[in-house]
């Protein structure tokens, strides 16, 4: 063997070019795909660069005003109602002091202090839950939705420890006995004991051209749209009102905005 | 050879026993169909029957990843037909009796998928 430095560099350069330029790509693709068909989005699918939600909290007068939203969400996704601390929640309510601890002061006006605020997964731009998940069962999709692949969840609950908003629930038991029979939405799967679940911004509804269930049930009091599109409802609402997000100082960049 | 008769006889019996599965197949039962019930008012599956028979579990795997990770929830089959990617709403719409189709073949092959702890088998079939 008498390889000159020059011929080694030549081969190395050509290999690097082939690998990075896509000449070697088709081989990878043939390996990755099994089915002979093609995969695409639905024709009516709603798409965005960055989905976001704006809650017009002044439009909700009492906690009961949020009930239809919670009901719509939980029945669309077969979320059970379990008495006690092992309940599952995708959309729920809490008081100002818990929702916006950073903004709490002892002289806050009575209305703001006493009101209930709706909570859900914030679909952060920098989601800590995704960083800590050891199986990539939770991940950020192209459109900003922090999604769950329940099939991969091993129930380690790192994501629950990682989430600063308590947006994730663990199934301590089989949810089915706690649901109506037949399930409220027989076209959507339930979950099983040992997996974590949370709001997914209704990715399955966006895929068929429908807004999330809570937004649909809110009579225009929840806005949903593309944060990257300056003419979207959410951008207009944010441009014209003072809005806050939960725990901004930790840098997660939530996608859910509250107009107080 | 010392005691050749007994040794050779012993070897023959040994070989015969080792090959017993082979002999048993001669007297054994014929290939038995699993009696799966195919959909009555449909002629074709999503892809051709051979592919489905041998690859449906991997197809479902791919469907799951494409739908949940890449948000591609429509599958265009080789023949150009479009299908909404869904285990419980698409597969089981045609194969409307889980027990007489999927389960019969799975039990015969000792396969026990755990999908139905979450996915809901539509009512009507059973």
Short mmCIF file of C-alpha atoms in Angstrom, two decimals:
data_model
loop_
_atom_site.label_atom_id
_atom_site.label_comp_id
_atom_site.label_asym_id
_atom_site.label_seq_id
_atom_site.Cartn_x
_atom_site.Cartn_y
_atom_site.Cartn_z
CA UNK A 1 0.00 0.00 0.00
CA UNK A 2 1.44 3.22 -1.06
CA UNK A 3 -1.25 5.83 -1.01
CA UNK A 4 -0.07 9.33 -1.43
CA UNK A 5 -1.46 12.10 0.66
CA UNK A 6 -2.71 13.68 -2.54
CA UNK A 7 -4.78 10.67 -3.68
CA UNK A 8 -6.20 10.22 -0.17
CA UNK A 9 -7.41 13.81 -0.12
CA UNK A 10 -8.91 13.41 -3.59
CA UNK A 11 -10.96 10.37 -2.55
CA UNK A 12 -12.02 11.98 0.69
CA UNK A 13 -13.13 15.11 -1.14
CA UNK A 14 -15.16 13.23 -3.71
CA UNK A 15 -16.82 11.13 -1.00
CA UNK A 16 -17.73 14.18 1.03
CA UNK A 17 -19.21 15.78 -2.09
CA UNK A 18 -21.28 12.70 -2.94
CA UNK A 19 -22.65 12.40 0.58
CA UNK A 20 -23.51 16.06 0.99
CA UNK A 21 -24.75 16.85 -2.51
CA UNK A 22 -27.55 14.30 -2.58
CA UNK A 23 -26.05 11.99 -5.20
CA UNK A 24 -26.13 9.25 -2.60
CA UNK A 25 -29.64 10.24 -1.47
CA UNK A 26 -31.84 7.84 -3.49
CA UNK A 27 -30.31 4.88 -1.69
CA UNK A 28 -31.40 6.27 1.66
CA UNK A 29 -34.91 6.92 0.47
CA UNK A 30 -35.44 3.43 -0.89
CA UNK A 31 -34.42 2.11 2.46
CA UNK A 32 -36.66 4.37 4.49
CA UNK A 33 -39.93 3.86 2.69
CA UNK A 34 -41.99 0.71 2.54
CA UNK A 35 -45.35 1.45 0.96
CA UNK A 36 -45.54 1.88 -2.82
CA UNK A 37 -47.89 4.87 -2.51
CA UNK A 38 -47.33 8.51 -1.58
CA UNK A 39 -47.99 10.47 1.59
CA UNK A 40 -49.45 13.97 1.49
CA UNK A 41 -51.53 16.38 3.51
CA UNK A 42 -55.26 16.45 2.96
CA UNK A 43 -56.53 18.91 0.37
CA UNK A 44 -58.53 20.84 2.97
CA UNK A 45 -55.83 20.75 5.64
CA UNK A 46 -55.12 24.01 7.46
CA UNK A 47 -51.44 24.88 7.50
CA UNK A 48 -49.33 27.53 9.17
CA UNK A 49 -45.74 28.41 9.87
CA UNK A 50 -46.44 28.81 13.58
CA UNK A 51 -49.83 28.01 15.10
CA UNK A 52 -50.75 30.13 18.09
CA UNK A 53 -53.75 30.89 20.29
CA UNK A 54 -55.00 34.12 21.82
CA UNK A 55 -57.43 34.01 24.75
CA UNK A 56 -59.67 37.07 25.07
CA UNK A 57 -60.08 36.65 28.81
CA UNK A 58 -62.31 39.73 29.27
CA UNK A 59 -64.96 38.14 27.11
CA UNK A 60 -65.45 35.33 29.62
CA UNK A 61 -67.43 36.55 32.61
CA UNK A 62 -67.61 33.47 34.85
CA UNK A 63 -65.81 30.14 35.11
CA UNK A 64 -68.98 28.53 33.73
CA UNK A 65 -68.35 30.34 30.46
CA UNK A 66 -65.39 28.06 29.90
CA UNK A 67 -67.36 24.86 30.52
CA UNK A 68 -68.51 24.32 26.90
CA UNK A 69 -64.90 24.68 25.70
CA UNK A 70 -63.60 22.12 28.15
CA UNK A 71 -66.44 19.79 27.35
CA UNK A 72 -65.84 20.11 23.59
CA UNK A 73 -62.14 19.36 24.03
CA UNK A 74 -62.49 16.49 26.43
CA UNK A 75 -65.23 14.75 24.50
CA UNK A 76 -63.45 15.17 21.16
CA UNK A 77 -60.41 13.40 22.57
CA UNK A 78 -62.01 10.95 24.99
CA UNK A 79 -60.41 12.57 28.03
CA UNK A 80 -61.75 10.87 31.17
CA UNK A 81 -62.93 12.58 34.34
CA UNK A 82 -61.32 10.85 37.29
CA UNK A 83 -62.06 12.04 40.83
CA UNK A 84 -59.03 13.07 42.87
CA UNK A 85 -55.47 13.94 42.00
CA UNK A 86 -55.05 11.45 39.17
CA UNK A 87 -57.40 13.27 36.82
CA UNK A 88 -56.48 13.84 33.17
CA UNK A 89 -56.66 17.38 31.85
CA UNK A 90 -56.08 18.88 28.44
CA UNK A 91 -57.90 22.15 29.07
CA UNK A 92 -58.59 23.37 32.62
CA UNK A 93 -58.98 26.48 34.77
CA UNK A 94 -56.95 28.10 37.51
CA UNK A 95 -56.62 31.40 39.40
CA UNK A 96 -54.45 34.36 38.40
CA UNK A 97 -51.95 33.78 41.21
CA UNK A 98 -51.21 30.29 39.87
CA UNK A 99 -51.38 31.09 36.18
CA UNK A 100 -49.24 34.24 36.21
CA UNK A 101 -47.18 34.02 39.41
CA UNK A 102 -44.64 36.51 38.02
CA UNK A 103 -47.30 39.18 37.53
CA UNK A 104 -48.99 38.78 40.90
CA UNK A 105 -49.06 41.80 43.16
CA UNK A 106 -51.09 42.42 46.28
CA UNK A 107 -52.99 45.34 44.77
CA UNK A 108 -54.15 43.70 41.58
CA UNK A 109 -57.70 44.72 40.71
CA UNK A 110 -60.37 42.45 42.09
CA UNK A 111 -61.75 41.34 38.73
CA UNK A 112 -58.41 40.19 37.35
CA UNK A 113 -57.44 38.53 40.61
CA UNK A 114 -60.68 36.61 41.07
CA UNK A 115 -61.23 35.47 37.48
CA UNK A 116 -60.45 31.96 36.22
CA UNK A 117 -58.08 31.49 33.30
CA UNK A 118 -58.05 28.60 30.83
CA UNK A 119 -54.86 26.55 30.73
CA UNK A 120 -53.59 24.16 28.11
CA UNK A 121 -50.32 23.06 26.58
CA UNK A 122 -48.49 26.23 25.55
CA UNK A 123 -46.86 24.68 22.47
CA UNK A 124 -43.62 26.46 23.30
CA UNK A 125 -41.03 27.41 20.73
CA UNK A 126 -38.40 26.00 23.10
CA UNK A 127 -40.28 23.12 24.68
CA UNK A 128 -38.42 21.67 27.69
CA UNK A 129 -40.59 18.53 27.54
CA UNK A 130 -39.17 17.71 24.09
CA UNK A 131 -35.61 18.14 25.31
CA UNK A 132 -36.03 15.68 28.14
CA UNK A 133 -38.06 12.99 26.36
CA UNK A 134 -35.76 9.97 26.01
CA UNK A 135 -37.78 8.27 23.23
CA UNK A 136 -38.84 11.25 21.09
CA UNK A 137 -42.42 10.41 21.94
CA UNK A 138 -42.98 14.15 22.16
CA UNK A 139 -41.57 16.45 19.50
CA UNK A 140 -42.08 19.80 17.84
CA UNK A 141 -43.60 19.70 14.39
CA UNK A 142 -42.84 22.11 11.54
CA UNK A 143 -45.88 24.24 12.31
CA UNK A 144 -44.97 24.82 15.96
CA UNK A 145 -47.30 22.22 17.45
CA UNK A 146 -45.70 20.22 20.24
CA UNK A 147 -47.13 16.80 19.43
CA UNK A 148 -47.33 13.46 21.18
CA UNK A 149 -46.75 10.05 19.66
CA UNK A 150 -48.51 7.95 22.29
CA UNK A 151 -47.13 4.79 20.72
CA UNK A 152 -43.62 5.66 21.78
CA UNK A 153 -44.37 6.93 25.26
CA UNK A 154 -42.79 4.72 27.90
CA UNK A 155 -44.36 6.60 30.79
CA UNK A 156 -41.12 7.85 32.36
CA UNK A 157 -42.75 11.22 33.12
CA UNK A 158 -39.59 13.26 32.49
CA UNK A 159 -41.75 15.54 30.33
CA UNK A 160 -44.08 16.18 33.25
CA UNK A 161 -41.12 17.17 35.37
CA UNK A 162 -39.79 19.29 32.49
CA UNK A 163 -43.00 21.17 31.71
CA UNK A 164 -43.15 24.42 33.70
CA UNK A 165 -46.89 24.71 33.09
CA UNK A 166 -48.19 21.39 34.42
CA UNK A 167 -49.77 20.77 31.03
CA UNK A 168 -49.20 17.03 31.01
CA UNK A 169 -51.18 14.28 32.68
CA UNK A 170 -50.16 10.73 33.41
CA UNK A 171 -52.56 7.84 33.06
CA UNK A 172 -52.25 6.15 36.42
CA UNK A 173 -55.02 3.75 35.39
CA UNK A 174 -56.90 2.57 32.34
CA UNK A 175 -59.02 5.60 31.30
CA UNK A 176 -61.78 3.57 29.65
CA UNK A 177 -63.81 2.71 32.78
CA UNK A 178 -63.95 6.46 33.48
CA UNK A 179 -65.39 7.30 30.07
CA UNK A 180 -68.94 6.89 28.84
CA UNK A 181 -69.52 3.68 26.94
CA UNK A 182 -69.43 3.94 23.94
CA UNK A 183 -66.65 6.52 24.12
CA UNK A 184 -67.69 10.17 23.52
CA UNK A 185 -65.79 10.23 20.22
CA UNK A 186 -65.61 6.70 18.78
CA UNK A 187 -63.47 7.89 15.86
CA UNK A 188 -60.57 8.95 18.12
CA UNK A 189 -58.44 6.56 20.18
CA UNK A 190 -58.37 6.61 23.97
CA UNK A 191 -55.09 6.19 25.83
CA UNK A 192 -54.01 3.40 28.16
CA UNK A 193 -52.49 3.23 31.61
CA UNK A 194 -48.79 4.18 31.67
CA UNK A 195 -48.69 6.91 29.00
CA UNK A 196 -48.60 10.70 29.30
CA UNK A 197 -51.02 12.87 27.36
CA UNK A 198 -51.81 16.52 26.69
CA UNK A 199 -53.41 18.99 24.32
CA UNK A 200 -52.17 18.66 20.73
CA UNK A 201 -53.77 21.83 19.29
CA UNK A 202 -56.15 19.37 17.60
CA UNK A 203 -53.66 18.35 14.91
CA UNK A 204 -56.15 15.71 13.74
CA UNK A 205 -58.81 18.39 13.16
CA UNK A 206 -56.46 20.86 11.45
CA UNK A 207 -55.64 18.02 9.06
CA UNK A 208 -59.24 17.97 7.84
CA UNK A 209 -59.70 21.73 7.74
CA UNK A 210 -61.33 22.32 11.12
CA UNK A 211 -60.20 24.62 13.92
CA UNK A 212 -59.48 23.13 17.34
CA UNK A 213 -62.52 21.95 19.27
CA UNK A 214 -62.21 24.61 22.01
CA UNK A 215 -61.85 27.41 19.45
CA UNK A 216 -64.93 26.19 17.61
CA UNK A 217 -66.91 26.11 20.88
CA UNK A 218 -65.72 29.55 22.03
CA UNK A 219 -67.87 31.84 19.86
CA UNK A 220 -64.81 33.77 18.72
CA UNK A 221 -63.44 34.30 22.22
CA UNK A 222 -60.42 32.11 21.51
CA UNK A 223 -58.47 33.14 18.45
CA UNK A 224 -56.36 30.66 16.56
CA UNK A 225 -54.07 31.31 13.63
CA UNK A 226 -50.63 31.71 12.13
CA UNK A 227 -48.30 33.85 14.20
CA UNK A 228 -46.02 34.36 11.21
CA UNK A 229 -48.79 35.82 9.09
CA UNK A 230 -49.24 39.55 9.85
CA UNK A 231 -52.85 39.55 8.65
CA UNK A 232 -54.03 36.63 10.75
CA UNK A 233 -56.57 37.10 13.55
CA UNK A 234 -54.03 36.32 16.23
CA UNK A 235 -51.52 38.83 14.95
CA UNK A 236 -54.18 41.55 14.70
CA UNK A 237 -55.37 40.86 18.23
CA UNK A 238 -51.83 40.95 19.56
CA UNK A 239 -51.05 44.14 17.67
CA UNK A 240 -54.03 45.96 19.16
CA UNK A 241 -54.03 44.75 22.77
CA UNK A 242 -51.70 44.28 25.68
CA UNK A 243 -51.07 40.57 26.05
CA UNK A 244 -49.14 38.38 28.45
CA UNK A 245 -47.86 34.82 28.41
CA UNK A 246 -47.20 32.39 31.21
CA UNK A 247 -43.79 32.51 32.93
CA UNK A 248 -42.02 34.44 30.13
CA UNK A 249 -38.79 34.73 32.11
CA UNK A 250 -37.86 31.08 31.64
CA UNK A 251 -37.53 31.52 27.89
CA UNK A 252 -39.82 28.78 26.60
CA UNK A 253 -41.68 31.21 24.29
CA UNK A 254 -45.26 29.92 24.74
CA UNK A 255 -47.64 29.95 21.78
CA UNK A 256 -50.68 30.77 23.95
CA UNK A 257 -51.30 34.47 24.62
CA UNK A 258 -53.68 36.01 27.15
CA UNK A 259 -55.27 39.39 26.62
CA UNK A 260 -56.12 40.50 30.16
CA UNK B 1 -17.67 -53.85 14.94
CA UNK B 2 -18.58 -54.99 18.41
CA UNK B 3 -22.30 -55.69 18.69
CA UNK B 4 -22.85 -54.23 15.23
CA UNK B 5 -26.48 -55.27 14.89
CA UNK B 6 -27.68 -53.42 17.97
CA UNK B 7 -25.58 -50.32 17.18
CA UNK B 8 -26.84 -49.98 13.60
CA UNK B 9 -30.42 -50.58 14.74
CA UNK B 10 -29.96 -47.92 17.38
CA UNK B 11 -28.59 -45.44 14.86
CA UNK B 12 -31.53 -46.07 12.54
CA UNK B 13 -34.01 -45.42 15.35
CA UNK B 14 -32.13 -42.27 16.33
CA UNK B 15 -32.16 -40.89 12.79
CA UNK B 16 -35.83 -41.78 12.44
CA UNK B 17 -36.68 -39.91 15.62
CA UNK B 18 -34.69 -36.86 14.61
CA UNK B 19 -36.54 -36.71 11.32
CA UNK B 20 -39.91 -37.26 12.97
CA UNK B 21 -41.31 -33.80 12.15
CA UNK B 22 -40.67 -34.59 8.51
CA UNK B 23 -42.58 -37.89 8.72
CA UNK B 24 -45.32 -36.29 10.76
CA UNK B 25 -45.98 -33.82 7.97
CA UNK B 26 -46.89 -36.71 5.69
CA UNK B 27 -49.64 -37.89 7.98
CA UNK B 28 -50.39 -34.37 9.32
CA UNK B 29 -53.29 -32.17 8.36
CA UNK B 30 -53.42 -30.27 5.10
CA UNK B 31 -52.96 -26.49 4.99
CA UNK B 32 -55.86 -25.06 6.91
CA UNK B 33 -57.41 -21.76 5.92
CA UNK B 34 -58.01 -19.28 8.72
CA UNK B 35 -61.62 -18.73 7.50
CA UNK B 36 -61.20 -14.97 7.43
CA UNK B 37 -64.25 -13.19 6.06
CA UNK B 38 -63.32 -10.74 3.29
CA UNK B 39 -65.40 -7.58 2.78
CA UNK B 40 -68.44 -8.37 0.68
CA UNK B 41 -69.06 -5.20 -1.26
CA UNK B 42 -65.43 -4.29 -1.94
CA UNK B 43 -63.07 -5.92 -4.41
CA UNK B 44 -59.68 -4.45 -3.58
CA UNK B 45 -57.72 -3.59 -0.52
CA UNK B 46 -55.62 -0.43 -0.28
CA UNK B 47 -52.71 -2.12 -1.99
CA UNK B 48 -52.74 -5.57 -3.60
CA UNK B 49 -53.65 -8.53 -1.43
CA UNK B 50 -50.17 -10.07 -1.34
CA UNK B 51 -48.64 -6.85 -0.12
CA UNK B 52 -51.33 -6.42 2.49
CA UNK B 53 -51.04 -9.97 3.72
CA UNK B 54 -47.30 -9.80 4.28
CA UNK B 55 -46.75 -6.09 4.99
CA UNK B 56 -49.87 -4.65 6.60
CA UNK B 57 -48.19 -4.38 10.00
CA UNK B 58 -45.32 -2.40 8.54
CA UNK B 59 -47.66 -0.30 6.47
CA UNK B 60 -49.53 0.61 9.66
CA UNK B 61 -46.23 1.51 11.28
CA UNK B 62 -45.40 3.84 8.42
CA UNK B 63 -48.91 5.31 8.43
CA UNK B 64 -48.56 6.10 12.09
CA UNK B 65 -45.24 7.88 11.72
CA UNK B 66 -46.31 9.82 8.64
CA UNK B 67 -49.60 10.91 10.22
CA UNK B 68 -48.32 11.84 13.63
CA UNK B 69 -44.82 13.11 12.88
CA UNK B 70 -45.02 14.56 9.36
CA UNK B 71 -48.70 15.49 9.44
CA UNK B 72 -49.24 13.58 6.21
CA UNK B 73 -52.64 12.12 6.86
CA UNK B 74 -53.53 11.14 3.30
CA UNK B 75 -52.12 8.07 1.58
CA UNK B 76 -52.28 7.86 -2.22
CA UNK B 77 -52.12 4.21 -3.20
CA UNK B 78 -50.39 2.87 -6.27
CA UNK B 79 -53.69 2.89 -8.18
CA UNK B 80 -54.15 6.61 -7.44
CA UNK B 81 -56.93 6.21 -4.87
CA UNK B 82 -56.65 8.45 -1.81
CA UNK B 83 -57.13 7.10 1.69
CA UNK B 84 -57.40 8.94 4.97
CA UNK B 85 -54.74 7.48 7.22
CA UNK B 86 -56.57 5.89 10.09
CA UNK B 87 -56.38 2.46 11.66
CA UNK B 88 -59.80 2.39 13.22
CA UNK B 89 -61.70 4.51 10.69
CA UNK B 90 -60.20 3.31 7.40
CA UNK B 91 -59.08 -0.32 7.77
CA UNK B 92 -62.03 -1.27 9.91
CA UNK B 93 -64.56 0.48 7.71
CA UNK B 94 -64.17 -2.19 5.03
CA UNK B 95 -63.03 -4.96 7.32
CA UNK B 96 -66.05 -4.25 9.44
CA UNK B 97 -65.87 -7.32 11.60
CA UNK B 98 -62.62 -7.25 13.53
CA UNK B 99 -63.32 -10.67 14.99
CA UNK B 100 -63.96 -12.41 11.70
CA UNK B 101 -61.04 -10.82 9.89
CA UNK B 102 -58.04 -9.43 11.73
CA UNK B 103 -58.49 -11.46 14.87
CA UNK B 104 -59.12 -14.81 13.21
CA UNK B 105 -55.89 -14.63 11.27
CA UNK B 106 -53.94 -13.26 14.22
CA UNK B 107 -55.07 -15.97 16.60
CA UNK B 108 -54.16 -18.60 14.01
CA UNK B 109 -50.68 -17.03 13.81
CA UNK B 110 -50.34 -16.35 17.54
CA UNK B 111 -50.13 -12.58 17.01
CA UNK B 112 -51.74 -10.39 19.64
CA UNK B 113 -51.49 -6.69 18.69
CA UNK B 114 -52.08 -4.33 21.62
CA UNK B 115 -53.52 -1.55 19.47
CA UNK B 116 -57.04 -1.93 20.83
CA UNK B 117 -56.25 -0.86 24.34
CA UNK B 118 -56.41 2.63 22.81
CA UNK B 119 -57.85 2.43 19.31
CA UNK B 120 -61.58 1.78 19.33
CA UNK B 121 -63.07 -1.02 17.27
CA UNK B 122 -66.13 0.50 15.58
CA UNK B 123 -69.51 -0.72 16.75
CA UNK B 124 -71.74 -2.51 14.28
CA UNK B 125 -69.13 -5.06 13.35
CA UNK B 126 -68.15 -6.29 16.79
#
